[in-house]
Each structure stands twice: as C-alpha cells, then as structure tokens.
Amino acid sequence: QVWRHAQRLNETSMWSFWGKNEAGGPALFGHVEGLRIAQRPRGFEVLPYTVARASYVAPSQPGSPFQDTRDYSVRAGADVKALLGSSLTLSATLNPDFGQVEVDPAVVNLSAFETFFEERRPFFVEGSGLFSFGGLSCFTCSNVSGMSLFYSRRIGRRPQGAVPGDPLYWDVPESTGILGAAKLTGRFRSGWEVGVLNAVTAPERVALVYGEGEPRLEREVEPLTNYLVGRVRRTMRGGDLIVGGMATSVARRFGYDSLARQIPEHAEAAGVDWTWSWAKRAYEMRGNFAVSQVSGEPAAIQRLQESSARYFQRPDRGHGSNGVFSDRYDPTLASLRGYGGYLRVAKQAGLWLWETQVNYRSPGFEVNDLAFLSRADYVWMHGNLRRRWTAPTPYYRYFQVTAGAQREQNFDGDVVDGQVHLSTYAQLPNYWETSLYMHARPEMSADRYTRGGPVVRRAPELYVSPSLSTDPRGAVVLSSNPWVNWNTDGSRSYRVNADLRLKPTSSVAVSLGPAFTHNESDAQFVRRWDDPSATHFMGQRAVFSRLEQNTLSLDTRLNVTFTPTLTLELFAQPFVSGGEYSAFREYDAPRSLRRTPYDAAQLRAVRDASGRDSVYLLDPDRDGTAEFSFRNPDFNLRSLRGNAVLRWEYRPGSTLFLVWQQNRSGGEPFGDFRLGRDAAGVFRPHPDNVFVLKATYWIGR
C-alpha cells in the first residue's frame, strides 16, 4: 500500500484506493504479479557475537561477599537463520544477549496488579505479529484488555522464587538466562500461516549467607523451564474471513521441593480466533475463545487462587461450581482451569457506525506463565454509536462524535464497573488534530479494593481528557493530552503533559515528554489482616488511608544518523514521585462507601529498632495492646535511568554496538513533594554504570 502526502497541494493520494467511508485495510492492498525467481537463494546465515561487559555498581548490601563495585565479564553466543523451502524461515538464538536494548521507564505502582512493559528484544520482536492472538477493538472504551495467550517477556523474566528465610546477604540474578530459543515462521500456498516458538531457560539460584562467618548456601529460585508456542492462521475469501488457533505450554523441572510449592509445574492454554467481514467489509464480526489449565503442588495453586487476578479467598464470595472449570476456593486443588472469550459485531463503513461486544474471563482462567493477565472473574459488555463527517469544510477536514456505554460484573453478579462516555475527534484545515473524551461512572461495587477482603463500594466518578496535536508532517510537532478526574468522596487527580518532537534535519530526531501527575485518593489500600474480632467486616481488618501523590518525569530521546551505517540512540528519564499517607481508616461494613478514621487511642506512630523509620501500632479495640503494626508507607522516590547505543555496521550484516547504561535511584520517607529538593535529589544517588561492547559478524550465503 502506498500513501503520498503533497503539502504544497494540500492533497493525500493512495494506491490502492478506497473511499473515506469504506473500511479499507489489507484485504484491499495491491498485489505485485508476474515475478519469477530463476533460482531459489540458499538462505542460510549465522550471526555469532561476543560481548565484553564492565559494571560499576554501588553495593546494595554493604559488606556482602556477593557484591563488588567492579565486575567484568565476557560471553559469546550466536543467532542462526535458515530458509526452509520457499516460504518457511527458521530462526534460532543460542545464549542470546540483549544488552543493547533500551531500558524500561521508571514507574510507581501502588496497585495490586503487574505493570505491563513492551517487548524490545530483537529476537522476540521480529515476526511478533504472527504470534499475536485475540486482541480487542473499540471506537471508545476503557478499563479493559484483550485476550492474551503469549507475552514474550515471560521468557527470561526475573526469577520468581522467594528468598528463603531471613539471610544476612543474598544475591538474586536480575534475569533468567535463556539457554536457547528457536522459531519457525512462514506461509504456505494454501494460505495457512504457521508460527512455532520454543525456548529453554536455565535454572537460577540465589546465593545466601545467614550470618557472619557462616557458609555460603545456594537455593533454586527459578527452575529449568521449557516454553512452547504454536500458532496457525489462514486468510480466505479475499481477506473477508480469517481463522486461526494458538496453543501454548510451559513445563518446569524443579531442583527443590520448596520452589515447587511456589510455582506451577505445568501450564497449558489453547484458543481459536476469527474475523469475518461482509457487504464489502462494511460489517465485521470478530472474536476468540480460549481455555487454560495450570497444575502443580496444592500450595502453588493456592497462591494463584489468592492472587490479585481473582481473590478466591474473599469471605463474601460465592462458592459454586462450574463443572470442570475452577471457580471456588479450595486449598487442596492441584490444578486450576478456566475459560475466556471475546465477541464483537460492528458496522465499520459509512457515515453512521456502531459496535457491540462482550469480553469475559472465568474465575479460574490463568495464563500468566506465558501470557499477561491482570484480572479474571468478569463479564464486560459494551456498545458505541459513531457519526462521521468526512467532507472537508472551512472548519474541519474530518470530524466524528462517539457515544456509548459499558458495564462489567463479576461471576457473583456484582456490578464492578460501568460508565457512559462521549468522545469527539477533529482534523482541522491546517492538519492539527484535537479530541475530547469524557466518561461518568455511578457508585458501584469494588471487589478488589480490599485485596482479598469483602466487597466494598466505590464513589461516583467523572473523567475528562482533551487533546491537541499540531501538524504531524512538520519539523516541530507538539501534542498534549491532559486529563482530570473527580470522585464524590473527595478523591481527585489530574495530569498535564506535553510531547515535543523535533526533526531539525533529516538525520536528527529529538523527543521530549515532560509529564506531571497529581493524585489525591481517599481510599488508598495499606494493609489487610485476618481478625476474628472484626465481626463488622467478616473477620477482616483492612486499613485504608488518604494519599496525596505527585509524580514528575521527563522522557528524553535523541536519534542521530551520521551515515547509513552509523547511528546513535539515546534515552534518558529523570523521575521523581512522592506519596504522603494520612487519615488512616477502615470501612464501616462490607458493601459500604462509608469509612471511619482511627482515633489517637487506636493508632499511634513509634520509631522502629533502628530509630530511623516510623511504625504504626494499631489497637482497634482500644484495650491498650496493639494487635497489628505496619511501617510508615510514606515515600519519596527519585531515579535517573537511561542508555546510549552507538551502532556501527562495519560490514554488511555485521555490527558493532557500544552501549552505556546508567541508573541512579534512591528514596527517602519524606512523603511530600518539593520540586527543588527532589529535582536536585535525582543526581544525588551514586550512579550505577554498565558499559557493553558487543560485536556481531554475519556469515551467510
């Protein structure tokens, strides 16, 4: 497909062509015909590499025998690629190194859910579109995610096992070593696409010393693991029908029984997905359905039942049964099974568009061993109506309005999310773009606020987010999408940001992304305990507080192309976040919105044994004896992380990387946010510097 923007004529041309009110897409792309290849290329290449690494890192455990301020290492590996036949490609990597990959940005996550980071490693990024499954499409929606069966960052993740006991010194690997990985991808003449990926990761151990003069011990924190993914997909009827399937498997071999009680031994999932279009692609039905099973020691399965994805242990949760699928709390279970799916029917061409869809995950659905799943136990329903104006006028080139609603409930029938929303989008005559999105939510249930405790209520909410972007074709592009949020219980938050992209020359690109977020929450979770005396809250004691948090960051990128074979990529992110907790309180009753603060007789602050940190002692019944305690959760975090990658292709296919990574991070229990103090504090922590020299040499024919 070819697009051409002629700014002097104010015209956009395309080939192959489809109208503004048509659905378009790959099914209408052009085809190159008449090509004949006299001789098939042999198609075999090997890319060996060597890496020299020098680390200068401040010890996080002073006196530790496992940490040194200087560390030097050399390693080697190789990538292999072979053309099998005319349409199948085999790619393999042995002892891979991803030292040249950009670091992840800093975040502060106060929720019970994992943060999602994009895959950046070249071996897994290449051809990743074939391994995608499911997905979700909507004109306007929020707080929902599509089906996931494969998240490649699970391969080589940080070891999952807990450090046993309370050691004096310990050394946990930053990541799990990948012994090798291979994938087979291609497309047959019949139209079937196929993708198979297999990876093996090494067992990882933590080194431990429990006391001065005691011997060094080792314990396994990540077992030997095999990951397998298989994907098939076929396009039929000129692109109007696409059907596919995916299956995944994770198998682990444990060296210690204690680790087997933390991580499942096996995890499997399988699913089908489809997209069907008709009436010249004006209408579409897409969907997917998948089942999952994890098995292992009952203790490992119990951890999954109690995870934030489902909270089976919630005292007011239903205890029904659904055949072979798991939806009740049972600490003796040796396997967990579930299902999930998605279905969308939409009109996607013309001036009037509409869509309706449903997305669901059974309580026992679990795929986090090789995919990304934040929540199970929900049924989400959604609908939208959109009107478009595609004929340019003196006021806009394109304009649209979307209105709709969504609703979500858990398998107990509690409505845990719902909203009505309205959004507008316009492309102005000067090619600037602007939009406005807003939604309103009524009071509803919150089955995850107490993190395993009873269901409570969530206050009504109003959210507004405008956006504005200048002409994206210019040498200077500025955009911003701030938002503001209000709750009737006194919570409020807002975010202001900007994204400035500069391209002073054809070989230099600069991006600056400052952002400031202010959050005032009246119901921030702190801790939860079992407490038989808390009869008003079903034997649970859940502490909440008011939280005032401020976060400031500046994402900076610089890309310079000196020559077609010599480039420089730079990323840096100064980051500061401060959170102050106050007015600790608890809910008066399950399914209630009312919270009562603790008085001075119930909660008091003292210094811990070190004399540096404060600890809160909680005496709910005011009998003079504190039954519970928790550390002061106030925080003030500062970090500066980034990397610079100089890439030189010194001969075709052979590359030399020079990488510098730096990380400064530290924190204080200040709680409050002061721009001058915290901005200067970004540079105060000792820098951890890592230098990497990586050389690859292409051998092919």
XYZ file of C-alpha atoms in Angstrom:
701
model
C 0.000 0.000 0.000
C 1.365 3.407 -0.960
C 0.426 6.778 0.528
C 1.653 10.172 -0.644
C 1.151 13.494 1.139
C 1.720 16.559 -1.077
C 1.801 19.503 1.321
C 2.101 22.178 -1.401
C -1.113 20.848 -2.989
C -2.821 20.027 0.327
C -3.539 16.564 -1.079
C -3.298 12.960 0.054
C -3.037 10.221 -2.571
C -3.228 6.478 -2.060
C -2.910 3.258 -4.019
C -4.782 1.079 -3.948
C -7.687 3.419 -3.344
C -10.693 3.169 -1.058
C -13.096 5.874 -0.011
C -13.184 7.674 3.323
C -16.442 5.958 4.219
C -15.164 2.471 3.368
C -13.490 0.079 5.806
C -10.357 -0.473 3.691
C -7.494 -2.436 5.186
C -5.026 -5.110 3.996
C -7.683 -7.001 2.056
C -7.746 -4.109 -0.424
C -3.978 -3.657 -0.731
C -2.355 -4.037 -4.136
C -0.585 -7.161 -5.402
C 2.667 -7.444 -7.329
C 2.275 -10.105 -10.035
C 4.427 -11.619 -12.753
C 7.601 -12.025 -10.717
C 9.675 -15.114 -11.465
C 12.685 -16.226 -9.434
C 15.007 -18.333 -11.579
C 16.924 -19.814 -8.655
C 15.949 -20.036 -5.022
C 18.513 -18.423 -2.715
C 20.211 -20.845 -0.376
C 19.168 -18.678 2.541
C 21.440 -19.623 5.420
C 23.132 -17.205 7.779
C 24.906 -17.301 11.128
C 25.458 -14.271 13.308
C 27.922 -15.091 16.121
C 28.565 -12.440 18.742
C 30.930 -11.647 21.585
C 30.198 -9.276 24.437
C 32.534 -7.581 26.887
C 30.741 -6.093 29.872
C 32.045 -3.815 32.634
C 29.794 -2.935 35.582
C 30.464 -0.282 38.203
C 27.634 -0.655 40.692
C 27.321 0.575 44.269
C 26.630 -2.408 46.591
C 23.046 -2.506 47.853
C 24.223 -4.669 50.793
C 27.404 -3.193 52.335
C 29.775 -5.936 53.362
C 28.173 -8.537 51.123
C 30.562 -11.171 49.768
C 28.441 -11.362 46.608
C 28.699 -7.750 45.520
C 31.687 -5.879 44.160
C 31.882 -2.315 42.981
C 33.505 -3.589 39.789
C 32.596 -6.585 37.694
C 33.947 -7.671 34.316
C 32.660 -10.459 32.117
C 32.880 -11.832 28.593
C 30.313 -14.024 26.885
C 29.520 -15.358 23.437
C 26.549 -16.677 21.527
C 25.016 -16.795 18.093
C 21.886 -16.236 16.038
C 21.062 -18.575 13.178
C 18.583 -18.102 10.350
C 17.784 -20.569 7.583
C 15.289 -20.566 4.724
C 13.467 -23.911 4.654
C 11.839 -24.188 1.267
C 10.487 -21.045 -0.337
C 8.261 -19.767 2.450
C 9.444 -21.138 5.825
C 12.120 -19.435 7.921
C 13.887 -20.960 10.901
C 15.383 -18.507 13.393
C 17.362 -19.599 16.431
C 19.403 -17.940 19.136
C 21.935 -19.532 21.477
C 22.832 -17.835 24.747
C 21.349 -14.552 23.481
C 22.427 -11.137 24.696
C 20.098 -8.108 24.731
C 22.460 -5.596 26.280
C 21.798 -3.049 23.538
C 18.043 -2.934 24.282
C 16.575 0.264 25.720
C 15.845 0.161 29.465
C 12.287 0.204 30.802
C 10.954 3.533 32.135
C 10.567 4.076 35.883
C 7.097 3.720 37.404
C 5.497 3.744 40.858
C 2.866 1.015 41.040
C 0.659 1.184 44.161
C -1.961 -1.189 42.772
C -2.208 -4.951 43.212
C -1.588 -5.535 39.510
C 1.569 -6.026 37.485
C 2.914 -3.257 35.233
C 2.987 -4.078 31.532
C 6.201 -3.309 29.636
C 6.588 -3.656 25.885
C 8.892 -6.251 24.379
C 12.078 -4.697 22.979
C 14.383 -7.688 22.418
C 15.043 -8.130 18.676
C 14.624 -11.918 18.542
C 11.124 -11.725 20.019
C 10.064 -8.521 18.255
C 10.826 -9.908 14.787
C 7.731 -11.659 13.446
C 5.757 -10.960 16.624
C 2.641 -10.100 14.610
C 2.166 -13.738 13.664
C 2.197 -14.778 17.342
C -0.440 -12.238 18.367
C -3.780 -13.706 19.398
C -7.207 -12.383 20.139
C -6.968 -8.658 20.576
C -9.707 -6.143 21.232
C -11.084 -3.340 19.060
C -13.355 -0.492 20.112
C -14.215 3.024 18.993
C -14.051 4.216 22.616
C -13.666 2.091 25.756
C -11.661 1.951 28.989
C -10.532 -0.385 31.780
C -10.499 -3.449 29.546
C -7.887 -5.589 27.819
C -7.961 -8.136 25.048
C -7.235 -11.832 25.222
C -3.561 -12.683 25.698
C -2.021 -16.113 25.287
C 1.592 -15.112 24.638
C 3.672 -12.367 26.265
C 7.273 -12.953 25.259
C 8.716 -11.080 28.242
C 7.783 -14.065 30.402
C 10.759 -15.794 28.770
C 13.872 -14.662 30.625
C 11.938 -12.889 33.364
C 13.349 -12.138 36.814
C 13.419 -15.326 38.956
C 10.069 -15.886 40.647
C 11.055 -17.866 43.737
C 11.174 -16.188 47.144
C 14.447 -15.803 49.030
C 14.181 -18.405 51.828
C 14.341 -17.279 55.436
C 15.943 -14.020 56.531
C 19.529 -14.062 55.210
C 22.161 -11.514 56.103
C 23.363 -11.324 52.495
C 21.868 -12.640 49.273
C 22.400 -12.383 45.546
C 19.455 -12.931 43.165
C 20.080 -12.839 39.390
C 18.491 -9.867 37.629
C 17.029 -12.122 34.939
C 16.753 -15.754 33.969
C 19.280 -16.903 31.415
C 17.928 -18.100 28.072
C 19.868 -21.182 27.030
C 18.394 -21.134 23.559
C 15.308 -20.285 21.542
C 14.083 -21.109 18.051
C 11.084 -20.185 15.959
C 9.696 -21.370 12.664
C 7.547 -18.926 10.703
C 6.108 -18.886 7.219
C 3.135 -19.059 4.902
C 2.039 -21.890 2.636
C 0.500 -21.521 -0.811
C -2.810 -22.741 0.586
C -2.954 -19.544 2.645
C -2.086 -21.061 6.020
C 0.397 -19.097 8.122
C 2.321 -21.009 10.764
C 4.483 -19.980 13.694
C 6.193 -22.219 16.242
C 8.453 -20.910 19.011
C 10.344 -22.892 21.616
C 12.654 -21.536 24.306
C 14.554 -23.101 27.195
C 15.642 -21.069 30.218
C 18.271 -22.120 32.703
C 17.708 -22.859 36.386
C 18.763 -19.919 38.514
C 19.992 -19.967 42.103
C 20.209 -17.392 44.856
C 23.415 -17.264 46.890
C 22.820 -16.866 50.639
C 24.713 -16.150 53.843
C 22.584 -16.231 57.005
C 25.181 -14.911 59.457
C 28.702 -13.642 59.812
C 31.163 -16.491 59.417
C 28.510 -18.927 58.215
C 28.998 -20.881 54.974
C 27.606 -19.804 51.643
C 24.443 -21.627 50.558
C 22.536 -21.793 47.301
C 18.848 -22.312 46.675
C 16.950 -22.512 43.407
C 14.674 -19.552 42.664
C 13.829 -20.363 39.040
C 13.624 -23.909 37.649
C 14.704 -25.278 34.300
C 11.781 -24.297 32.052
C 10.636 -25.030 28.519
C 8.272 -22.627 26.735
C 6.388 -23.719 23.606
C 4.051 -21.648 21.417
C 2.246 -22.806 18.282
C 0.171 -20.565 16.013
C -1.754 -21.133 12.775
C -3.837 -18.652 10.809
C -5.497 -18.647 7.404
C -6.940 -15.855 5.279
C -9.795 -16.817 2.962
C -12.428 -15.288 0.693
C -10.197 -12.439 -0.438
C -9.442 -11.367 3.123
C -13.070 -11.384 4.290
C -12.517 -14.390 6.564
C -9.528 -15.016 8.831
C -9.456 -18.000 11.190
C -6.675 -19.121 13.481
C -5.646 -21.048 16.525
C -2.936 -20.962 19.175
C -1.639 -23.391 21.794
C 0.978 -22.763 24.491
C 2.742 -24.944 27.024
C 5.092 -24.293 29.931
C 6.880 -27.216 31.612
C 9.225 -26.867 34.592
C 11.651 -29.226 36.322
C 12.323 -28.316 39.949
C 15.514 -28.913 41.861
C 13.922 -28.089 45.239
C 10.507 -29.031 46.615
C 10.184 -25.607 48.247
C 10.187 -23.933 44.819
C 7.585 -26.385 43.512
C 5.258 -25.101 46.251
C 5.553 -21.569 44.825
C 5.338 -22.026 41.033
C 3.105 -24.353 38.949
C 4.778 -27.309 37.315
C 2.757 -27.201 34.095
C 0.680 -24.538 32.337
C -1.239 -25.017 29.096
C -3.628 -22.868 27.086
C -5.355 -23.181 23.727
C -7.658 -20.930 21.775
C -9.263 -20.064 18.445
C -9.876 -16.629 16.923
C -11.650 -15.357 13.829
C -12.555 -12.238 11.850
C -15.433 -12.286 9.358
C -16.341 -9.320 7.161
C -19.187 -8.996 4.676
C -21.005 -6.445 2.493
C -17.708 -5.103 1.100
C -16.248 -5.119 4.633
C -18.927 -2.754 5.874
C -19.801 -5.216 8.642
C -17.494 -7.306 10.776
C -17.707 -9.992 13.422
C -14.526 -10.874 15.282
C -13.947 -12.963 18.355
C -11.885 -15.503 20.195
C -12.253 -18.239 22.780
C -9.582 -19.891 24.936
C -9.231 -22.403 27.762
C -6.401 -22.711 30.271
C -5.048 -25.150 32.821
C -2.231 -24.874 35.357
C -1.185 -27.741 37.586
C 1.307 -28.363 40.345
C 1.609 -28.630 44.103
C -1.541 -27.520 46.007
C 0.442 -24.710 47.680
C 1.387 -23.282 44.275
C -2.210 -23.484 43.042
C -3.418 -21.859 46.259
C -1.130 -18.896 45.552
C -2.857 -18.481 42.190
C -6.300 -18.697 43.810
C -5.332 -15.921 46.231
C -3.642 -13.710 43.622
C -4.970 -10.286 42.676
C -6.355 -11.704 39.421
C -9.184 -13.490 41.272
C -9.054 -13.363 45.121
C -10.852 -16.664 45.600
C -10.391 -16.305 49.390
C -12.737 -13.306 49.600
C -15.092 -14.116 52.533
C -18.275 -12.911 50.785
C -17.538 -14.631 47.505
C -19.837 -17.300 46.095
C -18.662 -20.900 46.358
C -20.479 -22.501 43.468
C -19.079 -24.964 40.967
C -18.994 -24.855 37.193
C -18.175 -28.377 36.040
C -14.514 -28.900 35.150
C -13.725 -25.169 35.420
C -12.444 -23.766 38.714
C -14.421 -21.006 40.399
C -14.336 -21.831 44.106
C -11.665 -21.556 46.785
C -10.099 -24.915 47.591
C -6.565 -25.058 49.081
C -6.314 -28.749 48.165
C -6.647 -28.229 44.408
C -3.750 -29.467 42.273
C -4.949 -27.735 39.099
C -6.783 -24.584 38.076
C -8.905 -24.423 34.935
C -10.800 -21.648 33.240
C -12.019 -20.121 30.008
C -12.265 -16.719 28.409
C -13.507 -15.134 25.231
C -14.487 -12.096 23.249
C -17.071 -11.296 20.565
C -17.604 -8.058 18.646
C -20.128 -7.243 15.919
C -19.778 -3.867 14.225
C -20.676 -1.704 11.256
C -17.406 -0.062 10.228
C -18.154 1.703 6.949
C -20.394 4.626 6.078
C -21.245 7.815 7.931
C -23.077 6.038 10.764
C -21.089 3.326 12.580
C -21.935 1.111 15.540
C -20.436 -1.693 17.584
C -21.457 -4.047 20.369
C -19.228 -6.520 22.154
C -18.740 -8.785 25.144
C -15.469 -9.769 26.838
C -15.250 -12.350 29.637
C -12.827 -14.379 31.776
C -13.983 -17.139 34.099
C -12.645 -17.019 37.694
C -10.227 -19.898 37.072
C -8.734 -18.545 33.841
C -4.937 -18.275 34.340
C -2.297 -17.760 31.630
C 0.367 -15.674 33.378
C 3.041 -18.340 32.974
C 3.374 -17.371 29.298
C 0.899 -14.504 28.793
C -0.245 -11.322 30.538
C -3.408 -11.418 32.638
C -4.307 -8.774 35.224
C -7.846 -9.851 36.065
C -10.156 -12.812 35.719
C -13.698 -13.287 37.056
C -15.554 -10.726 34.953
C -18.052 -10.248 32.139
C -17.684 -6.928 30.287
C -20.348 -5.587 27.894
C -20.040 -2.532 25.691
C -21.722 -0.597 22.886
C -20.987 2.525 20.833
C -22.632 4.662 18.149
C -20.497 6.920 15.941
C -21.306 9.636 13.391
C -18.618 10.802 10.933
C -18.357 13.881 8.717
C -15.772 13.186 6.022
C -16.347 16.063 3.568
C -13.917 18.933 4.325
C -15.363 22.310 5.344
C -13.768 25.642 6.290
C -13.882 24.444 9.922
C -12.541 20.883 9.703
C -11.211 18.258 7.320
C -12.719 15.406 9.298
C -14.991 15.260 12.342
C -16.591 12.475 14.369
C -18.653 12.023 17.535
C -18.903 8.766 19.501
C -21.292 7.990 22.341
C -21.711 4.754 24.239
C -21.751 2.839 27.499
C -20.138 -0.170 29.114
C -20.838 -2.413 32.100
C -18.841 -5.072 33.921
C -19.823 -7.590 36.560
C -18.105 -10.476 38.266
C -19.392 -14.055 38.272
C -21.153 -13.376 41.604
C -23.300 -10.774 39.838
C -21.727 -7.692 41.470
C -21.546 -4.727 39.088
C -17.903 -3.672 39.457
C -17.581 -1.221 36.562
C -19.863 0.831 34.358
C -19.881 4.122 32.546
C -21.439 6.295 29.901
C -18.949 8.067 27.664
C -18.715 10.663 24.911
C -15.786 11.460 22.635
C -15.130 13.792 19.727
C -12.269 13.996 17.239
C -11.491 16.554 14.552
C -8.757 17.126 11.999
C -8.632 20.868 11.356
C -7.969 22.507 7.955
C -4.314 23.099 8.954
C -3.931 19.373 9.793
C -3.918 19.979 13.527
C -5.831 17.327 15.477
C -7.986 17.772 18.566
C -10.184 15.492 20.625
C -12.237 15.384 23.799
C -13.120 12.304 25.836
C -15.239 12.125 28.978
C -17.000 9.481 30.992
C -19.190 9.331 34.081
C -19.428 6.373 36.436
C -22.056 5.833 39.123
C -21.465 4.346 42.559
C -20.736 0.626 42.216
C -19.157 -2.362 43.905
C -15.385 -2.821 44.261
C -14.410 -6.477 44.657
C -10.637 -5.866 44.606
C -10.223 -2.756 46.771
C -9.654 -4.790 49.950
C -7.295 -7.226 48.146
C -8.911 -10.408 49.367
C -11.355 -8.903 51.847
C -15.102 -8.267 51.420
C -16.644 -6.259 48.596
C -16.981 -2.535 49.324
C -18.398 0.364 47.328
C -16.703 2.856 45.007
C -17.752 6.509 44.782
C -19.194 8.056 41.581
C -16.606 9.464 39.186
C -16.264 11.994 36.368
C -13.294 11.913 33.976
C -12.410 14.456 31.255
C -9.463 14.329 28.833
C -8.888 16.785 25.939
C -6.015 16.559 23.470
C -4.362 18.763 20.877
C -1.633 17.998 18.335
C -0.016 20.160 15.694
C 0.531 19.084 12.081
C 2.384 15.734 12.328
C 4.170 16.411 9.000
C 6.101 19.399 10.321
C 9.671 19.583 11.576
C 8.305 20.569 15.004
C 5.343 18.599 16.377
C 3.790 19.434 19.736
C 1.000 17.470 21.352
C -0.656 17.204 24.746
C -3.370 15.032 26.266
C -4.039 16.121 29.868
C -6.813 14.647 31.985
C -8.674 15.359 35.209
C -10.728 13.054 37.419
C -13.148 13.713 40.302
C -14.823 11.381 42.798
C -17.633 12.386 45.143
C -15.747 11.015 48.184
C -13.120 13.745 47.861
C -10.659 11.915 45.623
C -9.334 13.817 42.641
C -6.414 13.618 40.252
C -5.079 15.319 37.172
C -2.238 15.007 34.691
C -0.591 17.591 32.454
C 1.920 16.578 29.820
C 3.498 17.527 26.534
C 5.199 15.633 23.757
C 7.619 17.704 21.707
C 9.145 16.068 18.639
C 11.855 17.936 16.741
C 13.438 16.968 13.452
C 15.861 19.782 12.651
C 17.474 17.754 9.866
C 16.671 14.536 8.068
C 19.249 12.719 10.213
C 18.383 14.042 13.689
C 15.223 13.406 15.707
C 14.625 14.684 19.253
C 11.706 13.874 21.529
C 10.903 15.456 24.912
C 7.997 14.252 27.028
C 7.537 16.094 30.349
C 4.588 14.940 32.491
C 3.250 15.851 35.933
C 0.578 13.826 37.729
C -1.200 14.798 40.950
C -3.354 12.260 42.747
C -5.461 12.619 45.874
C -7.114 9.333 46.810
C -9.439 8.977 49.770
C -9.340 5.157 49.655
C -5.738 4.005 49.169
C -5.197 0.449 50.364
C -2.458 -0.012 53.006
C -2.671 -3.447 54.693
C -5.095 -6.290 55.387
C -5.116 -8.946 58.133
C -7.395 -11.722 59.342
C -9.005 -10.531 62.578
C -11.789 -12.633 64.181
C -12.746 -9.650 66.347
C -13.666 -7.590 63.259
C -17.173 -9.028 63.112
C -18.414 -5.906 61.358
C -16.153 -6.728 58.399
C -16.465 -10.525 58.146
C -13.331 -11.230 60.204
C -11.093 -8.975 58.121
C -9.169 -5.856 59.077
C -8.396 -3.708 56.021
C -6.577 -0.403 56.531
C -7.021 2.412 54.033
C -5.782 5.987 54.043
C -5.856 9.264 52.247
C -2.940 9.536 49.811
C -1.538 12.633 48.167
C 0.948 11.695 45.447
C 2.865 13.835 42.960
C 4.927 12.436 40.095
C 7.163 14.320 37.667
C 9.050 12.738 34.780
C 10.811 13.765 31.576
C 11.242 11.161 28.831
C 14.047 12.238 26.504
C 15.090 10.582 23.236
C 17.701 11.523 20.693
C 18.310 9.604 17.452
C 21.152 10.635 15.167
C 22.017 9.033 11.834
C 25.583 10.017 10.998
C 25.780 7.732 7.960
C 23.594 4.863 6.721
C 25.807 2.526 8.774
C 26.497 4.659 11.880
C 23.741 5.704 14.287
C 23.350 6.907 17.873
C 20.272 6.310 20.051
C 19.920 7.985 23.445
C 17.197 7.559 26.056
C 17.088 9.246 29.474
C 14.322 9.598 32.052
C 14.610 11.664 35.226
C 11.759 10.605 37.520
C 10.508 11.823 40.903
C 7.469 10.653 42.869
C 6.364 11.463 46.419
C 3.438 9.953 48.299
C 2.137 11.064 51.712
C -0.333 8.867 53.620
C -2.659 10.340 56.244
C -6.026 9.850 57.963
C -5.823 6.040 58.227
C -9.264 4.467 58.300
C -11.346 1.367 57.609
C -14.712 0.643 56.034
C -17.662 0.540 58.400
C -19.156 -2.561 56.776
C -18.989 -4.679 53.622
C -20.691 -3.186 50.560
C -20.486 0.236 52.168
C -18.976 3.507 50.978
C -18.540 4.961 54.462
C -15.078 4.875 56.089
C -14.236 5.890 59.666
C -10.755 7.218 60.589
C -8.871 5.712 63.528
C -8.584 7.909 66.614
C -5.461 8.527 68.685
C -6.286 5.638 71.020
C -6.407 3.192 68.117
C -3.408 4.264 66.044
C -0.067 5.736 67.102
C 3.336 6.110 65.463
C 6.616 4.989 67.064
C 10.213 4.547 65.917
C 11.471 1.117 64.957
C 14.545 -0.545 66.486
C 16.882 1.309 64.123
C 15.461 4.666 65.186
C 15.218 5.797 61.583
C 11.824 4.607 60.343
C 8.445 5.055 61.975
C 5.998 2.230 62.588
C 2.268 2.499 63.174
C 0.772 0.430 66.003
C -2.912 -0.408 65.547
C -5.161 -1.150 68.539
C -8.676 -1.352 67.047
C -10.463 -2.258 70.317
C -8.570 0.367 72.409
C -7.570 -2.166 75.085
C -4.040 -0.803 75.308
C -2.432 -3.663 73.364
C -1.575 -3.159 69.700
C -2.651 -6.231 67.748
C -1.252 -5.068 64.400
C 1.567 -2.935 63.080
C 2.754 -1.591 59.737
C 5.573 0.615 58.551
C 5.020 4.213 57.609
C 4.173 3.919 53.888
C 5.260 7.481 53.008
C 7.750 7.536 50.152
C 9.806 9.867 48.025
C 11.457 8.125 45.088
C 13.973 9.605 42.657
C 15.626 7.958 39.703
C 17.552 8.768 36.588
C 17.861 5.932 34.127
C 18.862 5.768 30.539
C 21.168 4.327 27.957
C 23.123 5.334 24.893
C 23.685 2.954 21.996
C 26.216 3.666 19.249
C 25.661 1.254 16.360
C 28.147 0.782 13.530
C 27.554 -1.682 10.703
C 31.207 -2.094 9.797
C 30.400 -4.574 7.023
C 27.052 -5.677 5.547
C 25.174 -7.597 8.258
C 27.975 -7.273 10.839
C 27.517 -4.753 13.609
C 29.453 -3.243 16.474
C 27.477 -1.897 19.477
C 28.896 0.377 22.147
C 26.391 0.720 24.992
C 26.397 2.834 28.151
C 23.644 2.293 30.716
C 23.291 4.400 33.830
C 20.865 4.112 36.708
C 20.589 6.397 39.724
C 17.862 5.563 42.213
C 17.140 6.349 45.819
C 14.388 7.196 48.208
C 13.521 8.927 51.443
C 10.401 8.648 53.631
C 9.595 12.352 53.165
C 6.188 11.797 51.603
C 5.762 15.365 50.404
C 6.880 16.678 47.004
C 9.225 19.649 46.642
C 10.389 20.429 43.141
C 13.730 21.996 44.007
C 14.731 19.401 46.589
C 13.544 16.398 44.590
C 14.887 17.560 41.225
C 18.335 18.040 42.767
C 17.958 14.679 44.528
C 17.768 12.894 41.180
C 21.528 13.374 40.760
C 22.431 12.687 44.398
C 22.385 8.856 44.438
C 25.554 7.077 43.381
C 25.329 6.163 39.672
C 25.404 2.544 38.573
C 27.213 2.410 35.240
C 27.329 -0.514 32.839
C 29.425 -0.455 29.674
C 28.915 -3.058 26.972
C 30.907 -3.678 23.808
C 29.140 -6.138 21.528
C 30.378 -7.329 18.144
C 28.468 -9.483 15.651
C 29.812 -11.000 12.437
C 27.442 -12.042 9.661
C 28.184 -15.276 7.831
C 25.731 -16.068 5.072
C 25.174 -17.284 1.566
